[in-house]
XYZ file of N, CA and C in Angstrom:
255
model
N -2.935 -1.309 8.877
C -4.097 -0.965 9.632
C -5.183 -0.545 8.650
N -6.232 -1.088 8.439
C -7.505 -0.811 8.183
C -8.893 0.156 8.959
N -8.791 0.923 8.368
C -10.189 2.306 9.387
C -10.929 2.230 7.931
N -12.418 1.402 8.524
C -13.509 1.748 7.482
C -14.125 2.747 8.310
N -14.345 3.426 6.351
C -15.257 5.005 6.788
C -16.841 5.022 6.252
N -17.027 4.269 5.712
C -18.518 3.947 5.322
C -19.008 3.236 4.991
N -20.436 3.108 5.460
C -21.414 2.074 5.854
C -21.632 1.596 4.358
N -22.186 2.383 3.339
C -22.955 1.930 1.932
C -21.706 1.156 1.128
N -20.686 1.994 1.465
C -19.563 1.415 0.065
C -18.389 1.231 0.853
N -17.868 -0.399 0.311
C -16.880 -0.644 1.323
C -15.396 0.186 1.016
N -15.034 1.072 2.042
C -13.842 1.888 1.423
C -13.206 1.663 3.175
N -11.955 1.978 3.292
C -11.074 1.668 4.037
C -10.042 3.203 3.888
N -9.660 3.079 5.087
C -8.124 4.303 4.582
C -7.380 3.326 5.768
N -6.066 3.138 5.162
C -5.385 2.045 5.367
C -3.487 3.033 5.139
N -3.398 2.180 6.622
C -1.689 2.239 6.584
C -1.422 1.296 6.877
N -0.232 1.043 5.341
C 1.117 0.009 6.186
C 2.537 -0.324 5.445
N 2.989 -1.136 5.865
C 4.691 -1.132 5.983
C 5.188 -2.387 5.065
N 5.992 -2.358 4.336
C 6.702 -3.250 3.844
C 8.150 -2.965 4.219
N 8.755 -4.134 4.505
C 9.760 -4.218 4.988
C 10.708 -5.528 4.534
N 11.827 -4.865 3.578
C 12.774 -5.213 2.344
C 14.275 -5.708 3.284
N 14.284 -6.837 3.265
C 15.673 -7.407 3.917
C 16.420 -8.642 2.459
N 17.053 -8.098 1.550
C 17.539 -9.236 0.999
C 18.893 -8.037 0.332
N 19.463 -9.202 -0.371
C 20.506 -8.600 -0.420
C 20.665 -7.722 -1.637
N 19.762 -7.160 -2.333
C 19.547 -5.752 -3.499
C 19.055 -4.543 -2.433
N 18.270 -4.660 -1.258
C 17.602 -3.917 -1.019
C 17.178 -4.018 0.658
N 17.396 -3.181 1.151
C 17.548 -3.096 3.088
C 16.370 -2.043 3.781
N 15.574 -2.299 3.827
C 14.349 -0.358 4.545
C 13.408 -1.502 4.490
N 11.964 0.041 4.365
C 10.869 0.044 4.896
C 10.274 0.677 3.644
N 9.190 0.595 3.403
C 8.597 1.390 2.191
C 7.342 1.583 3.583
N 6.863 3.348 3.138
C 5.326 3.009 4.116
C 4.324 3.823 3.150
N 2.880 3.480 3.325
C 2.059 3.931 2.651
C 0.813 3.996 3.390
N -0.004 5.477 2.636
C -1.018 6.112 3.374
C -2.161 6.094 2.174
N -3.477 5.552 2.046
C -3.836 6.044 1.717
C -5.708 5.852 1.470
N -6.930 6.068 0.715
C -8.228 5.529 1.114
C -8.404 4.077 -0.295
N -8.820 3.243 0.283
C -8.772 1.738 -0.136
C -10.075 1.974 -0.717
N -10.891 1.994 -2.174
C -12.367 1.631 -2.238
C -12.189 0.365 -2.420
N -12.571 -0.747 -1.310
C -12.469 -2.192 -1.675
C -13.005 -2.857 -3.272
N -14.147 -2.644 -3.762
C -14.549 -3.016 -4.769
C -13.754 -2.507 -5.532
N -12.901 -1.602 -5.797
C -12.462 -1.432 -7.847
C -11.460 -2.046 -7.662
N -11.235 -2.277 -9.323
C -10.370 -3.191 -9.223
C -9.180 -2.719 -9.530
N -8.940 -1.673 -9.266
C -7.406 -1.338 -8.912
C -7.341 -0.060 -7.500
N -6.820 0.436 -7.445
C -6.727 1.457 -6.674
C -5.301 2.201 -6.443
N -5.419 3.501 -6.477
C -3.830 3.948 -5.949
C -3.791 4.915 -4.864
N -2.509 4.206 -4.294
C -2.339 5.087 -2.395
C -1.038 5.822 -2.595
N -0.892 6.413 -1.567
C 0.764 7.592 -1.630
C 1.939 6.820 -1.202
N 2.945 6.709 -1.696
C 4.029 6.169 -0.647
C 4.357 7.169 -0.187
N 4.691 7.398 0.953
C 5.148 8.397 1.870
C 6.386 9.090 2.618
N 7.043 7.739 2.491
C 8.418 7.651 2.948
C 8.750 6.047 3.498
N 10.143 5.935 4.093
C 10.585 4.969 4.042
C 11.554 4.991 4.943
N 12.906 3.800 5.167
C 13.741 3.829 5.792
C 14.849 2.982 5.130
N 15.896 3.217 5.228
C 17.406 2.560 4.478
C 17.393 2.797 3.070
N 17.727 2.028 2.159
C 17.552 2.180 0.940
C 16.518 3.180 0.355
N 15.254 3.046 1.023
C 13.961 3.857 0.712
C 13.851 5.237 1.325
N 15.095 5.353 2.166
C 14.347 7.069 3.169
C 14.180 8.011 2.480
N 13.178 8.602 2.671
C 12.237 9.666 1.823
C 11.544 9.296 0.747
N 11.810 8.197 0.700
C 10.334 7.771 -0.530
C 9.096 8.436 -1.042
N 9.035 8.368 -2.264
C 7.258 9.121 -2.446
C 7.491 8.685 -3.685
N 6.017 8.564 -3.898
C 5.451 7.810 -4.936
C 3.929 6.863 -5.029
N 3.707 6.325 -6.041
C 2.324 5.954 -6.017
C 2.551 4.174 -6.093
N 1.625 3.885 -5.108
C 1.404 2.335 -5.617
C 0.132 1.803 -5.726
N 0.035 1.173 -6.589
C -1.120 0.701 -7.481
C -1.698 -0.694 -6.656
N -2.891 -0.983 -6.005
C -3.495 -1.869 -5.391
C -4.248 -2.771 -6.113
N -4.367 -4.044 -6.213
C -5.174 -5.346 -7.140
C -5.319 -5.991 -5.931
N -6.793 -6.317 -5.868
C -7.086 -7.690 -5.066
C -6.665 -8.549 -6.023
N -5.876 -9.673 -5.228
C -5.469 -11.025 -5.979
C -6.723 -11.824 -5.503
N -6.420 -12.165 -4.560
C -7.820 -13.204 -3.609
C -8.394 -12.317 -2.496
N -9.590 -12.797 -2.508
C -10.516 -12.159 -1.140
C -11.448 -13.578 -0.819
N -11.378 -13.681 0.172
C -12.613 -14.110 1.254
C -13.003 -13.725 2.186
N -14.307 -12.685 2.066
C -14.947 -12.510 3.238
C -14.156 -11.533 3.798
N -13.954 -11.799 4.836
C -13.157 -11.296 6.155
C -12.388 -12.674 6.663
N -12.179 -13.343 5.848
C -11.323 -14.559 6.382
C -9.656 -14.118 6.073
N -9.853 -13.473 5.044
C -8.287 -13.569 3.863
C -8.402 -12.865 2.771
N -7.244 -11.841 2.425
C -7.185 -11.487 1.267
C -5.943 -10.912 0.909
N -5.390 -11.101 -0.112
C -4.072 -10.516 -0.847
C -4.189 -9.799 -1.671
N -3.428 -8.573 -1.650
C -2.795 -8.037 -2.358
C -1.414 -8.107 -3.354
N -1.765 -6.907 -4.945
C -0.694 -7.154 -5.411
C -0.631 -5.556 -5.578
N 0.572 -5.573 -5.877
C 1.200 -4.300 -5.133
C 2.114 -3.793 -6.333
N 1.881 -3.126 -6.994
C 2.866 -2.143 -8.057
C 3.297 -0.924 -7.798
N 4.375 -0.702 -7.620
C 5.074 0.695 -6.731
C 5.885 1.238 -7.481
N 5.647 2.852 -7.552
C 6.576 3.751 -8.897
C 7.586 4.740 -7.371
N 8.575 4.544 -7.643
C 9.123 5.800 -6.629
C 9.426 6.577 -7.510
N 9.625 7.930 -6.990
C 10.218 9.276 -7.822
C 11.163 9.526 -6.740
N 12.594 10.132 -7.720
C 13.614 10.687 -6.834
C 12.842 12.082 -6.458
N 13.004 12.717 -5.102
C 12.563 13.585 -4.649
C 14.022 14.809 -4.222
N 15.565 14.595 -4.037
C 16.063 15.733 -4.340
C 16.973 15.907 -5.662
């Protein structure tokens, strides 16, 4: 989910879910955090998770790969977890 918060500079605060089905790895990774669309990196919170991932936290690192417009755009996604107990 995408919530833009301002008009002058395109920034976003954005949640969402990845969801890991193969056979190293079974959950959910989820992440919270504010998107400034233009730089060219950005980092959001991981927050927590489910199966393999429950209780997750950690930082992941955002790269536009491709953008068009509002037609399409990908992300690349670099994710550090920290054990938390």
């Amino acid at each position: 989910m995408y919530v833009y918060d301002k008009k002058d500079i395109l920034t976003a605060w954005l949640a969402f879910w990845f969801a890991l089905n193969s056979s190293d790895y079974k959950g959910t990774i989820s992440f919270v955090g504010v998107d400034p669309l233009m730089d060219t990196t950005r980092d959001i919170s991981v927050v927590g998770g489910t199966g393999d991932f429950f209780m997750a936290r950690g930082v992941a690192t955002l790269m536009t790969d491709a953008y068009e417009q509002e037609v399409y755009f990908r992300l690349r996604v670099d994710i550090n977890l920290y054990e938390c107990w």
